Amino acid sequence: MASGVLFDPQAARCADRDELSLALMDARNRTLRWLAVFESAGKLLGGEGHAALPLRMIGQSGWLQEFWISRHVQRARGEAADAASLRLASIDPQADGWYGPGSDPAWSEAAAPSAADIRGYLAATLDTTLELLAVAAPGDEAMHLFRLVLLLEDGLAERLAVAAQWLQIDPGEAAAPCGPAPARVQREALWIPAQRFLLGSATGGLVPPNERWAHAVDVPDFEIDAQPVSWARFVEFAEDGGYDNAGVWSTVGWAWVQAEGRRAPRGVEQLRGGVLLQRGREVQRAPGGQSAVHLSWFEADAWCRWAGRRLPTEVEWELAACSAGSRGFAWGDVREWTAGSARAWPGGGAAVAGFAAPRVTAQRVLRGASSWTLPRAAHPKARRFAADGCDDLFCGFRSCTA
């Protein structure tokens, strides 16, 4: 049973002590592999023109375990724990200054911890976490913060993959079991009948605030793509002058195109005559059947306008993901933009221990997971909020009939 938590997102959210112990060790081993990747590339402090600071991101995984578990005297209260309560001292006197919320993000090489410092800190913080987990009471309340730090460290793996992409680093062994999205044979769109659907997550286990709470929604029938829009389909838009046609862009989207000087998605070196894109250190040819990636919401919206289609609503996307897998609904290649703006669900959205209240102002919603998301973090109810011009993530989209 414990092995299920390594692959199943619902099992991870409801994991008991034994399952969490296994998953936390797995997550930390992956973080250490990423540390070795950035260390070998000489990019622990990021690089010119990119804000990622991998050393700080990696160190924060240990700091968050300390902050929420070993240093937090209210950890047994779970999500009711007071986030502002007094903390015990860190095992490293400099940890708060290096990794805490008020720490300086622009480290100099002389002021930064070494890779050896980070390794020692990660080992020590995990050991303490596992010791406290072994004597914790069972149940959602006592397991909340342990499940939380697992979710956060699993999310770090994808963030580091994003950093590696734009720092032009080969992820090597750290990528497993993730990697570029597969090429898919184009399938017919799916018709989903009208029905009443429970949107959002119900109580039980770890539930992030932006999924709270499950509520019934009446959904009219709709048609939705069986898979995200591929490079082959997106190239048609570009070849038809999509990036030069203001008529297929929203007013704000067209202003973004002009300001960015955009004529192709981020990281794409060539669109016409085959897609060539930057992957790590190399420029590679992308299969036409692979999901188009590193697209902003503006680009997704423009493609849909050009094609006479539209982005799916959140409820349409979630309904299809939860009910149409056996009919060929494929997700997990890219995080997918949806229609509308970010908002909290009825009765939810408040901050709980370990989670800030969702920031929804002027943001869009990404649903699903990317091929770089760990399997146990790929939950069909998960929501991620981002600005409509965000295109550095592994994000794409699918469409619905207009």
mmCIF file of C-alpha atoms in Angstrom:
data_model
loop_
_atom_site.group_PDB
_atom_site.id
_atom_site.type_symbol
_atom_site.label_atom_id
_atom_site.label_comp_id
_atom_site.label_asym_id
_atom_site.label_seq_id
_atom_site.Cartn_x
_atom_site.Cartn_y
_atom_site.Cartn_z
ATOM 1 C CA MET A 1 0.000 0.000 0.000
ATOM 2 C CA ALA A 2 2.819 2.415 0.819
ATOM 3 C CA SER A 3 4.107 2.346 -2.780
ATOM 4 C CA GLY A 4 0.818 3.873 -4.007
ATOM 5 C CA VAL A 5 1.754 7.235 -2.515
ATOM 6 C CA LEU A 6 4.681 7.458 -4.936
ATOM 7 C CA PHE A 7 2.346 7.600 -7.937
ATOM 8 C CA ASP A 8 -1.218 8.371 -6.859
ATOM 9 C CA PRO A 9 -2.138 12.012 -6.145
ATOM 10 C CA GLN A 10 -5.112 11.198 -3.924
ATOM 11 C CA ALA A 11 -3.036 8.681 -1.963
ATOM 12 C CA ALA A 12 -0.432 11.409 -1.367
ATOM 13 C CA ARG A 13 -3.072 13.795 -0.054
ATOM 14 C CA CYS A 14 -4.411 11.173 2.359
ATOM 15 C CA ALA A 15 -1.125 9.418 3.178
ATOM 16 C CA ASP A 16 -0.510 7.926 6.613
ATOM 17 C CA ARG A 17 2.781 7.915 8.516
ATOM 18 C CA ASP A 18 4.406 4.999 6.682
ATOM 19 C CA GLU A 19 3.363 6.266 3.267
ATOM 20 C CA LEU A 20 4.506 9.789 4.030
ATOM 21 C CA SER A 21 7.880 8.585 5.261
ATOM 22 C CA LEU A 22 8.498 6.798 1.970
ATOM 23 C CA ALA A 23 7.287 9.720 -0.137
ATOM 24 C CA LEU A 24 9.262 12.342 1.798
ATOM 25 C CA MET A 25 12.481 10.375 1.296
ATOM 26 C CA ASP A 26 11.685 10.000 -2.395
ATOM 27 C CA ALA A 27 11.073 13.748 -2.729
ATOM 28 C CA ARG A 28 14.288 14.663 -0.916
ATOM 29 C CA ASN A 29 16.363 12.264 -3.038
ATOM 30 C CA ARG A 30 14.981 13.961 -6.149
ATOM 31 C CA THR A 31 15.818 17.396 -4.752
ATOM 32 C CA LEU A 32 19.379 16.239 -4.134
ATOM 33 C CA ARG A 33 19.630 15.007 -7.736
ATOM 34 C CA TRP A 34 18.558 18.451 -8.934
ATOM 35 C CA LEU A 35 21.163 20.018 -6.661
ATOM 36 C CA ALA A 36 23.834 17.913 -8.373
ATOM 37 C CA VAL A 37 22.556 18.983 -11.815
ATOM 38 C CA PHE A 38 22.810 22.711 -11.099
ATOM 39 C CA GLU A 39 26.106 22.264 -9.275
ATOM 40 C CA SER A 40 27.662 20.431 -12.225
ATOM 41 C CA ALA A 41 26.448 23.133 -14.600
ATOM 42 C CA GLY A 42 27.832 25.909 -12.409
ATOM 43 C CA LYS A 43 24.359 27.490 -12.220
ATOM 44 C CA LEU A 44 23.460 27.187 -8.538
ATOM 45 C CA LEU A 45 23.076 30.964 -8.418
ATOM 46 C CA GLY A 46 21.126 31.115 -11.675
ATOM 47 C CA GLY A 47 22.372 33.102 -14.602
ATOM 48 C CA GLU A 48 22.246 36.492 -16.283
ATOM 49 C CA GLY A 49 18.782 37.442 -17.475
ATOM 50 C CA HIS A 50 16.944 34.837 -15.415
ATOM 51 C CA ALA A 51 15.524 35.293 -11.953
ATOM 52 C CA ALA A 52 15.777 31.654 -10.860
ATOM 53 C CA LEU A 53 18.120 31.061 -7.953
ATOM 54 C CA PRO A 54 18.244 27.244 -7.766
ATOM 55 C CA LEU A 55 20.377 27.130 -4.612
ATOM 56 C CA ARG A 56 17.847 29.186 -2.670
ATOM 57 C CA MET A 57 14.883 27.226 -4.085
ATOM 58 C CA ILE A 58 16.487 23.932 -3.080
ATOM 59 C CA GLY A 59 17.450 25.156 0.377
ATOM 60 C CA GLN A 60 13.899 26.340 0.978
ATOM 61 C CA SER A 61 12.640 22.751 0.782
ATOM 62 C CA GLY A 62 14.570 22.000 3.970
ATOM 63 C CA TRP A 63 13.658 25.328 5.560
ATOM 64 C CA LEU A 64 9.932 24.765 4.977
ATOM 65 C CA GLN A 65 10.118 21.387 6.726
ATOM 66 C CA GLU A 66 11.830 23.046 9.669
ATOM 67 C CA PHE A 67 9.512 26.032 9.744
ATOM 68 C CA TRP A 68 6.265 24.065 9.619
ATOM 69 C CA ILE A 69 7.249 20.922 11.509
ATOM 70 C CA SER A 70 10.341 20.707 13.703
ATOM 71 C CA ARG A 71 10.323 24.392 14.737
ATOM 72 C CA HIS A 72 6.541 24.697 14.980
ATOM 73 C CA VAL A 73 5.269 23.884 18.461
ATOM 74 C CA GLN A 74 1.675 23.768 17.166
ATOM 75 C CA ARG A 75 2.329 21.253 14.400
ATOM 76 C CA ALA A 76 -0.079 18.688 15.890
ATOM 77 C CA ARG A 77 -2.969 21.136 15.355
ATOM 78 C CA GLY A 78 -2.643 20.752 11.586
ATOM 79 C CA GLU A 79 -4.255 23.456 9.509
ATOM 80 C CA ALA A 80 -5.505 25.142 12.684
ATOM 81 C CA ALA A 81 -1.904 25.862 13.718
ATOM 82 C CA ASP A 82 -1.156 29.553 14.061
ATOM 83 C CA ALA A 83 1.143 30.558 11.218
ATOM 84 C CA ALA A 84 2.431 33.492 13.255
ATOM 85 C CA SER A 85 3.160 31.549 16.436
ATOM 86 C CA LEU A 86 6.604 31.493 18.022
ATOM 87 C CA ARG A 87 9.083 29.132 16.327
ATOM 88 C CA LEU A 88 11.992 27.258 17.852
ATOM 89 C CA ALA A 89 15.474 28.119 16.614
ATOM 90 C CA SER A 90 16.747 26.613 13.366
ATOM 91 C CA ILE A 91 19.548 24.051 13.365
ATOM 92 C CA ASP A 92 21.365 26.533 11.120
ATOM 93 C CA PRO A 93 21.566 30.093 12.543
ATOM 94 C CA GLN A 94 21.681 31.511 9.006
ATOM 95 C CA ALA A 95 18.730 29.533 7.621
ATOM 96 C CA ASP A 96 16.093 32.239 8.095
ATOM 97 C CA GLY A 97 18.337 34.802 6.432
ATOM 98 C CA TRP A 98 19.081 32.499 3.521
ATOM 99 C CA TYR A 99 15.693 30.880 2.895
ATOM 100 C CA GLY A 100 13.001 32.679 4.902
ATOM 101 C CA PRO A 101 10.401 35.049 3.393
ATOM 102 C CA GLY A 102 12.473 38.109 4.234
ATOM 103 C CA SER A 103 15.727 36.717 2.844
ATOM 104 C CA ASP A 104 17.675 38.490 0.129
ATOM 105 C CA PRO A 105 16.919 36.821 -3.240
ATOM 106 C CA ALA A 106 20.028 38.304 -4.901
ATOM 107 C CA TRP A 107 22.808 36.325 -3.266
ATOM 108 C CA SER A 108 26.389 36.995 -4.177
ATOM 109 C CA GLU A 109 28.696 34.013 -4.517
ATOM 110 C CA ALA A 110 30.584 35.037 -1.377
ATOM 111 C CA ALA A 111 27.413 35.360 0.724
ATOM 112 C CA ALA A 112 25.670 32.177 -0.427
ATOM 113 C CA PRO A 113 25.831 28.786 1.295
ATOM 114 C CA SER A 114 27.832 26.115 -0.484
ATOM 115 C CA ALA A 115 26.357 23.028 -2.095
ATOM 116 C CA ALA A 116 27.867 21.013 0.767
ATOM 117 C CA ASP A 117 26.094 23.294 3.275
ATOM 118 C CA ILE A 118 22.792 22.692 1.510
ATOM 119 C CA ARG A 119 23.288 18.922 1.422
ATOM 120 C CA GLY A 120 23.962 18.798 5.132
ATOM 121 C CA TYR A 121 20.981 21.004 5.884
ATOM 122 C CA LEU A 122 18.646 18.923 3.692
ATOM 123 C CA ALA A 123 19.803 15.701 5.355
ATOM 124 C CA ALA A 124 19.398 17.058 8.881
ATOM 125 C CA THR A 125 15.977 18.598 8.324
ATOM 126 C CA LEU A 126 14.620 15.440 6.727
ATOM 127 C CA ASP A 127 15.943 13.269 9.575
ATOM 128 C CA THR A 128 14.135 15.438 12.106
ATOM 129 C CA THR A 129 10.936 15.471 10.064
ATOM 130 C CA LEU A 130 10.917 11.668 9.848
ATOM 131 C CA GLU A 131 11.573 11.307 13.569
ATOM 132 C CA LEU A 132 8.627 13.558 14.408
ATOM 133 C CA LEU A 133 6.433 11.845 11.833
ATOM 134 C CA ALA A 134 7.105 8.445 13.425
ATOM 135 C CA VAL A 135 5.569 9.577 16.732
ATOM 136 C CA ALA A 136 2.789 11.781 15.323
ATOM 137 C CA ALA A 137 -0.832 10.878 15.943
ATOM 138 C CA PRO A 138 -2.802 9.440 13.015
ATOM 139 C CA GLY A 139 -5.525 11.397 11.243
ATOM 140 C CA ASP A 140 -5.888 14.412 8.975
ATOM 141 C CA GLU A 141 -5.164 16.982 11.671
ATOM 142 C CA ALA A 142 -1.776 15.592 12.746
ATOM 143 C CA MET A 143 -0.781 14.626 9.186
ATOM 144 C CA HIS A 144 -1.690 17.966 7.605
ATOM 145 C CA LEU A 145 1.717 19.666 7.812
ATOM 146 C CA PHE A 146 3.615 16.520 6.820
ATOM 147 C CA ARG A 147 1.418 16.183 3.719
ATOM 148 C CA LEU A 148 1.885 19.882 3.079
ATOM 149 C CA VAL A 149 5.699 19.764 2.977
ATOM 150 C CA LEU A 150 5.526 16.771 0.634
ATOM 151 C CA LEU A 151 3.270 18.706 -1.744
ATOM 152 C CA LEU A 152 5.600 21.714 -1.613
ATOM 153 C CA GLU A 153 8.745 19.674 -2.315
ATOM 154 C CA ASP A 154 7.036 17.818 -5.153
ATOM 155 C CA GLY A 155 6.131 21.205 -6.633
ATOM 156 C CA LEU A 156 9.768 22.256 -6.336
ATOM 157 C CA ALA A 157 10.764 19.505 -8.782
ATOM 158 C CA GLU A 158 8.722 21.139 -11.554
ATOM 159 C CA ARG A 159 9.957 24.617 -10.649
ATOM 160 C CA LEU A 160 13.540 23.383 -10.945
ATOM 161 C CA ALA A 161 12.751 21.840 -14.327
ATOM 162 C CA VAL A 162 11.493 25.265 -15.453
ATOM 163 C CA ALA A 163 14.697 26.877 -14.167
ATOM 164 C CA ALA A 164 16.829 24.276 -15.964
ATOM 165 C CA GLN A 165 14.960 24.947 -19.207
ATOM 166 C CA TRP A 166 15.717 28.674 -19.232
ATOM 167 C CA LEU A 167 19.223 28.306 -17.834
ATOM 168 C CA GLN A 168 19.848 25.838 -20.690
ATOM 169 C CA ILE A 169 20.813 22.931 -18.463
ATOM 170 C CA ASP A 170 20.367 19.250 -19.259
ATOM 171 C CA PRO A 171 18.313 17.835 -16.337
ATOM 172 C CA GLY A 172 19.914 14.386 -16.660
ATOM 173 C CA GLU A 173 18.871 11.824 -14.052
ATOM 174 C CA ALA A 174 16.969 14.431 -12.044
ATOM 175 C CA ALA A 175 14.235 14.382 -14.688
ATOM 176 C CA ALA A 176 13.069 10.810 -14.032
ATOM 177 C CA PRO A 177 10.202 9.899 -14.195
ATOM 178 C CA CYS A 178 9.374 13.145 -16.013
ATOM 179 C CA GLY A 179 10.470 14.683 -19.303
ATOM 180 C CA PRO A 180 9.171 16.226 -22.547
ATOM 181 C CA ALA A 181 5.559 15.488 -23.460
ATOM 182 C CA PRO A 182 4.884 12.563 -25.821
ATOM 183 C CA ALA A 183 3.782 12.968 -29.425
ATOM 184 C CA ARG A 184 0.130 11.977 -29.787
ATOM 185 C CA VAL A 185 -1.961 10.910 -32.763
ATOM 186 C CA GLN A 186 -4.706 13.476 -33.280
ATOM 187 C CA ARG A 187 -8.056 12.213 -31.986
ATOM 188 C CA GLU A 188 -11.578 13.466 -32.532
ATOM 189 C CA ALA A 189 -12.957 15.961 -30.040
ATOM 190 C CA LEU A 190 -15.207 14.554 -27.309
ATOM 191 C CA TRP A 191 -18.852 15.392 -26.734
ATOM 192 C CA ILE A 192 -19.731 15.666 -23.045
ATOM 193 C CA PRO A 193 -23.463 15.499 -22.215
ATOM 194 C CA ALA A 194 -25.171 18.047 -19.992
ATOM 195 C CA GLN A 195 -25.052 17.100 -16.324
ATOM 196 C CA ARG A 196 -24.709 18.312 -12.751
ATOM 197 C CA PHE A 197 -21.087 18.095 -11.595
ATOM 198 C CA LEU A 198 -19.343 18.499 -8.245
ATOM 199 C CA LEU A 199 -16.655 21.104 -8.964
ATOM 200 C CA GLY A 200 -13.761 21.426 -6.505
ATOM 201 C CA SER A 201 -12.517 19.144 -3.734
ATOM 202 C CA ALA A 202 -14.503 17.736 -0.828
ATOM 203 C CA THR A 203 -13.235 17.506 2.746
ATOM 204 C CA GLY A 204 -10.786 14.768 3.665
ATOM 205 C CA GLY A 205 -7.015 14.706 3.446
ATOM 206 C CA LEU A 206 -4.962 17.690 2.296
ATOM 207 C CA VAL A 207 -7.070 20.190 0.333
ATOM 208 C CA PRO A 208 -5.383 23.396 -0.935
ATOM 209 C CA PRO A 209 -7.472 26.550 -0.354
ATOM 210 C CA ASN A 210 -8.028 27.253 -4.038
ATOM 211 C CA GLU A 211 -9.822 23.885 -4.417
ATOM 212 C CA ARG A 212 -12.215 24.542 -1.523
ATOM 213 C CA TRP A 213 -14.930 23.572 -1.513
ATOM 214 C CA ALA A 214 -16.769 21.088 -3.703
ATOM 215 C CA HIS A 215 -20.032 22.573 -5.005
ATOM 216 C CA ALA A 216 -22.586 21.399 -7.527
ATOM 217 C CA VAL A 217 -22.637 23.118 -10.943
ATOM 218 C CA ASP A 218 -25.049 22.560 -13.826
ATOM 219 C CA VAL A 219 -22.995 22.067 -16.998
ATOM 220 C CA PRO A 220 -24.574 22.315 -20.468
ATOM 221 C CA ASP A 221 -23.365 19.819 -23.068
ATOM 222 C CA PHE A 222 -20.121 20.770 -24.811
ATOM 223 C CA GLU A 223 -17.415 19.500 -27.155
ATOM 224 C CA ILE A 224 -13.794 19.555 -26.012
ATOM 225 C CA ASP A 225 -10.488 18.537 -27.586
ATOM 226 C CA ALA A 226 -9.345 15.069 -26.546
ATOM 227 C CA GLN A 227 -5.805 16.384 -26.070
ATOM 228 C CA PRO A 228 -4.006 19.730 -25.857
ATOM 229 C CA VAL A 229 -3.409 21.676 -29.063
ATOM 230 C CA SER A 230 -0.345 20.241 -30.782
ATOM 231 C CA TRP A 231 2.533 21.975 -32.470
ATOM 232 C CA ALA A 232 1.124 20.946 -35.858
ATOM 233 C CA ARG A 233 -2.143 22.742 -35.108
ATOM 234 C CA PHE A 234 -0.441 25.787 -33.608
ATOM 235 C CA VAL A 235 1.913 26.155 -36.588
ATOM 236 C CA GLU A 236 -1.137 26.605 -38.847
ATOM 237 C CA PHE A 237 -2.025 29.697 -36.821
ATOM 238 C CA ALA A 238 1.472 31.164 -37.201
ATOM 239 C CA GLU A 239 1.688 30.340 -40.913
ATOM 240 C CA ASP A 240 -1.653 32.078 -41.442
ATOM 241 C CA GLY A 241 -0.162 35.276 -40.017
ATOM 242 C CA GLY A 242 -1.577 34.865 -36.536
ATOM 243 C CA TYR A 243 1.168 36.889 -34.874
ATOM 244 C CA ASP A 244 0.618 39.751 -37.351
ATOM 245 C CA ASN A 245 -3.192 39.865 -37.245
ATOM 246 C CA ALA A 246 -4.504 42.170 -34.519
ATOM 247 C CA GLY A 247 -8.036 40.968 -35.280
ATOM 248 C CA VAL A 248 -7.528 37.587 -33.568
ATOM 249 C CA TRP A 249 -6.086 39.049 -30.363
ATOM 250 C CA SER A 250 -7.758 40.734 -27.449
ATOM 251 C CA THR A 251 -6.795 44.390 -27.023
ATOM 252 C CA VAL A 252 -4.555 43.533 -24.074
ATOM 253 C CA GLY A 253 -3.168 40.480 -25.871
ATOM 254 C CA TRP A 254 -2.206 42.488 -28.953
ATOM 255 C CA ALA A 255 -0.476 45.060 -26.754
ATOM 256 C CA TRP A 256 1.478 42.154 -25.204
ATOM 257 C CA VAL A 257 2.515 40.868 -28.655
ATOM 258 C CA GLN A 258 3.752 44.313 -29.636
ATOM 259 C CA ALA A 259 5.561 44.948 -26.365
ATOM 260 C CA GLU A 260 7.258 41.535 -26.435
ATOM 261 C CA GLY A 261 7.994 41.629 -30.164
ATOM 262 C CA ARG A 262 6.547 38.123 -30.182
ATOM 263 C CA ARG A 263 6.379 36.135 -33.428
ATOM 264 C CA ALA A 264 6.509 32.657 -31.910
ATOM 265 C CA PRO A 265 6.069 31.032 -28.485
ATOM 266 C CA ARG A 266 8.824 31.436 -25.948
ATOM 267 C CA GLY A 267 11.896 29.292 -26.652
ATOM 268 C CA VAL A 268 10.879 28.535 -30.254
ATOM 269 C CA GLU A 269 13.644 29.185 -32.770
ATOM 270 C CA GLN A 270 11.608 28.258 -35.843
ATOM 271 C CA LEU A 271 7.910 27.613 -36.502
ATOM 272 C CA ARG A 272 7.546 27.425 -40.268
ATOM 273 C CA GLY A 273 8.875 24.287 -41.905
ATOM 274 C CA GLY A 274 8.997 22.390 -38.608
ATOM 275 C CA VAL A 275 9.212 23.499 -35.002
ATOM 276 C CA LEU A 276 12.681 24.001 -33.553
ATOM 277 C CA LEU A 277 12.779 24.841 -29.861
ATOM 278 C CA GLN A 278 15.282 25.267 -27.082
ATOM 279 C CA ARG A 279 15.548 22.274 -24.732
ATOM 280 C CA GLY A 280 18.325 22.528 -22.211
ATOM 281 C CA ARG A 281 21.536 23.259 -24.078
ATOM 282 C CA GLU A 282 20.202 22.080 -27.432
ATOM 283 C CA VAL A 283 17.834 23.271 -30.118
ATOM 284 C CA GLN A 284 15.658 20.277 -31.004
ATOM 285 C CA ARG A 285 12.951 19.532 -33.555
ATOM 286 C CA ALA A 286 9.591 19.024 -31.848
ATOM 287 C CA PRO A 287 7.258 16.321 -33.190
ATOM 288 C CA GLY A 288 4.126 17.801 -34.752
ATOM 289 C CA GLY A 289 1.950 15.662 -32.487
ATOM 290 C CA GLN A 290 3.546 16.976 -29.294
ATOM 291 C CA SER A 291 1.559 19.484 -27.242
ATOM 292 C CA ALA A 292 2.570 23.085 -27.917
ATOM 293 C CA VAL A 293 4.258 24.471 -24.815
ATOM 294 C CA HIS A 294 5.432 27.751 -23.219
ATOM 295 C CA LEU A 295 2.335 29.542 -24.457
ATOM 296 C CA SER A 296 0.790 32.506 -22.673
ATOM 297 C CA TRP A 297 -2.944 32.831 -22.068
ATOM 298 C CA PHE A 298 -2.916 35.548 -24.715
ATOM 299 C CA GLU A 299 -1.559 33.100 -27.322
ATOM 300 C CA ALA A 300 -4.036 30.402 -26.331
ATOM 301 C CA ASP A 301 -6.920 32.867 -26.575
ATOM 302 C CA ALA A 302 -5.726 34.194 -29.947
ATOM 303 C CA TRP A 303 -5.435 30.694 -31.414
ATOM 304 C CA CYS A 304 -8.982 29.920 -30.310
ATOM 305 C CA ARG A 305 -10.317 33.131 -31.870
ATOM 306 C CA TRP A 306 -8.469 32.324 -35.100
ATOM 307 C CA ALA A 307 -9.820 28.751 -35.142
ATOM 308 C CA GLY A 308 -13.405 29.791 -34.317
ATOM 309 C CA ARG A 309 -13.219 27.959 -31.005
ATOM 310 C CA ARG A 310 -12.793 28.944 -27.342
ATOM 311 C CA LEU A 311 -10.934 27.953 -24.208
ATOM 312 C CA PRO A 312 -12.786 25.544 -21.900
ATOM 313 C CA THR A 313 -14.239 26.815 -18.658
ATOM 314 C CA GLU A 314 -12.806 25.373 -15.458
ATOM 315 C CA VAL A 315 -15.837 23.198 -14.842
ATOM 316 C CA GLU A 316 -15.734 21.836 -18.410
ATOM 317 C CA TRP A 317 -12.063 20.979 -18.076
ATOM 318 C CA GLU A 318 -12.464 19.325 -14.673
ATOM 319 C CA LEU A 319 -15.569 17.389 -15.700
ATOM 320 C CA ALA A 320 -13.802 15.998 -18.768
ATOM 321 C CA ALA A 321 -10.649 15.136 -16.803
ATOM 322 C CA CYS A 322 -12.642 13.293 -14.145
ATOM 323 C CA SER A 323 -15.066 11.447 -16.424
ATOM 324 C CA ALA A 324 -13.744 11.101 -19.974
ATOM 325 C CA GLY A 325 -10.368 9.404 -19.510
ATOM 326 C CA SER A 326 -11.722 6.095 -20.796
ATOM 327 C CA ARG A 327 -12.933 7.880 -23.931
ATOM 328 C CA GLY A 328 -9.508 9.307 -24.734
ATOM 329 C CA PHE A 329 -9.323 12.562 -22.774
ATOM 330 C CA ALA A 330 -5.540 12.883 -22.289
ATOM 331 C CA TRP A 331 -4.048 15.361 -19.836
ATOM 332 C CA GLY A 332 -0.673 15.755 -18.143
ATOM 333 C CA ASP A 333 1.347 16.929 -21.145
ATOM 334 C CA VAL A 334 1.121 20.642 -20.327
ATOM 335 C CA ARG A 335 -0.608 22.759 -17.731
ATOM 336 C CA GLU A 336 -3.653 24.101 -19.547
ATOM 337 C CA TRP A 337 -5.110 27.592 -19.670
ATOM 338 C CA THR A 338 -8.845 27.922 -19.123
ATOM 339 C CA ALA A 339 -11.375 30.669 -19.840
ATOM 340 C CA GLY A 340 -12.207 33.385 -17.364
ATOM 341 C CA SER A 341 -10.259 34.827 -14.476
ATOM 342 C CA ALA A 342 -9.090 33.255 -11.231
ATOM 343 C CA ARG A 343 -11.555 33.262 -8.360
ATOM 344 C CA ALA A 344 -12.143 31.456 -5.099
ATOM 345 C CA TRP A 345 -14.829 28.778 -4.924
ATOM 346 C CA PRO A 346 -17.901 29.454 -2.763
ATOM 347 C CA GLY A 347 -17.043 28.982 0.903
ATOM 348 C CA GLY A 348 -13.335 28.579 0.271
ATOM 349 C CA GLY A 349 -10.268 30.641 -0.431
ATOM 350 C CA ALA A 350 -9.259 31.439 3.150
ATOM 351 C CA ALA A 351 -5.666 30.883 4.253
ATOM 352 C CA VAL A 352 -4.857 27.758 6.293
ATOM 353 C CA ALA A 353 -1.612 26.684 7.916
ATOM 354 C CA GLY A 354 0.974 26.296 5.175
ATOM 355 C CA PHE A 355 -1.161 27.872 2.458
ATOM 356 C CA ALA A 356 -1.663 31.571 1.812
ATOM 357 C CA ALA A 357 -5.073 32.724 0.644
ATOM 358 C CA PRO A 358 -5.214 32.459 -3.173
ATOM 359 C CA ARG A 359 -4.182 35.603 -5.032
ATOM 360 C CA VAL A 360 -6.821 35.947 -7.704
ATOM 361 C CA THR A 361 -6.589 39.556 -8.838
ATOM 362 C CA ALA A 362 -6.051 39.824 -12.601
ATOM 363 C CA GLN A 363 -4.834 36.245 -12.930
ATOM 364 C CA ARG A 364 -5.883 33.292 -15.081
ATOM 365 C CA VAL A 365 -6.216 29.628 -14.180
ATOM 366 C CA LEU A 366 -4.058 26.715 -15.331
ATOM 367 C CA ARG A 367 -5.544 23.266 -14.882
ATOM 368 C CA GLY A 368 -4.054 19.790 -15.038
ATOM 369 C CA ALA A 369 -0.364 18.986 -14.960
ATOM 370 C CA SER A 370 2.624 19.012 -17.262
ATOM 371 C CA SER A 371 4.878 16.144 -18.276
ATOM 372 C CA TRP A 372 7.294 17.571 -15.680
ATOM 373 C CA THR A 373 4.772 17.251 -12.845
ATOM 374 C CA LEU A 374 5.436 14.288 -10.572
ATOM 375 C CA PRO A 375 2.660 11.685 -10.904
ATOM 376 C CA ARG A 376 1.603 12.001 -7.253
ATOM 377 C CA ALA A 377 1.198 15.762 -7.707
ATOM 378 C CA ALA A 378 -0.954 15.505 -10.858
ATOM 379 C CA HIS A 379 -4.422 15.881 -9.323
ATOM 380 C CA PRO A 380 -7.450 16.582 -11.578
ATOM 381 C CA LYS A 381 -8.840 19.092 -9.063
ATOM 382 C CA ALA A 382 -5.606 21.098 -8.798
ATOM 383 C CA ARG A 383 -5.645 24.761 -9.808
ATOM 384 C CA ARG A 384 -2.720 27.083 -10.467
ATOM 385 C CA PHE A 385 -3.058 30.838 -10.929
ATOM 386 C CA ALA A 386 -0.761 32.854 -13.190
ATOM 387 C CA ALA A 387 -0.671 36.135 -15.091
ATOM 388 C CA ASP A 388 -2.046 36.001 -18.630
ATOM 389 C CA GLY A 389 1.366 36.873 -20.067
ATOM 390 C CA CYS A 390 3.132 34.044 -18.212
ATOM 391 C CA ASP A 391 4.844 31.709 -20.688
ATOM 392 C CA ASP A 392 7.910 30.340 -18.905
ATOM 393 C CA LEU A 393 5.970 27.446 -17.331
ATOM 394 C CA PHE A 394 5.235 24.202 -19.159
ATOM 395 C CA CYS A 395 1.853 25.553 -20.215
ATOM 396 C CA GLY A 396 -0.404 25.044 -23.237
ATOM 397 C CA PHE A 397 -4.133 24.676 -23.862
ATOM 398 C CA ARG A 398 -6.987 22.790 -25.496
ATOM 399 C CA SER A 399 -10.156 24.176 -27.046
ATOM 400 C CA CYS A 400 -13.921 23.767 -27.122
ATOM 401 C CA THR A 401 -16.572 24.476 -29.728
ATOM 402 C CA ALA A 402 -17.461 28.156 -29.697
#
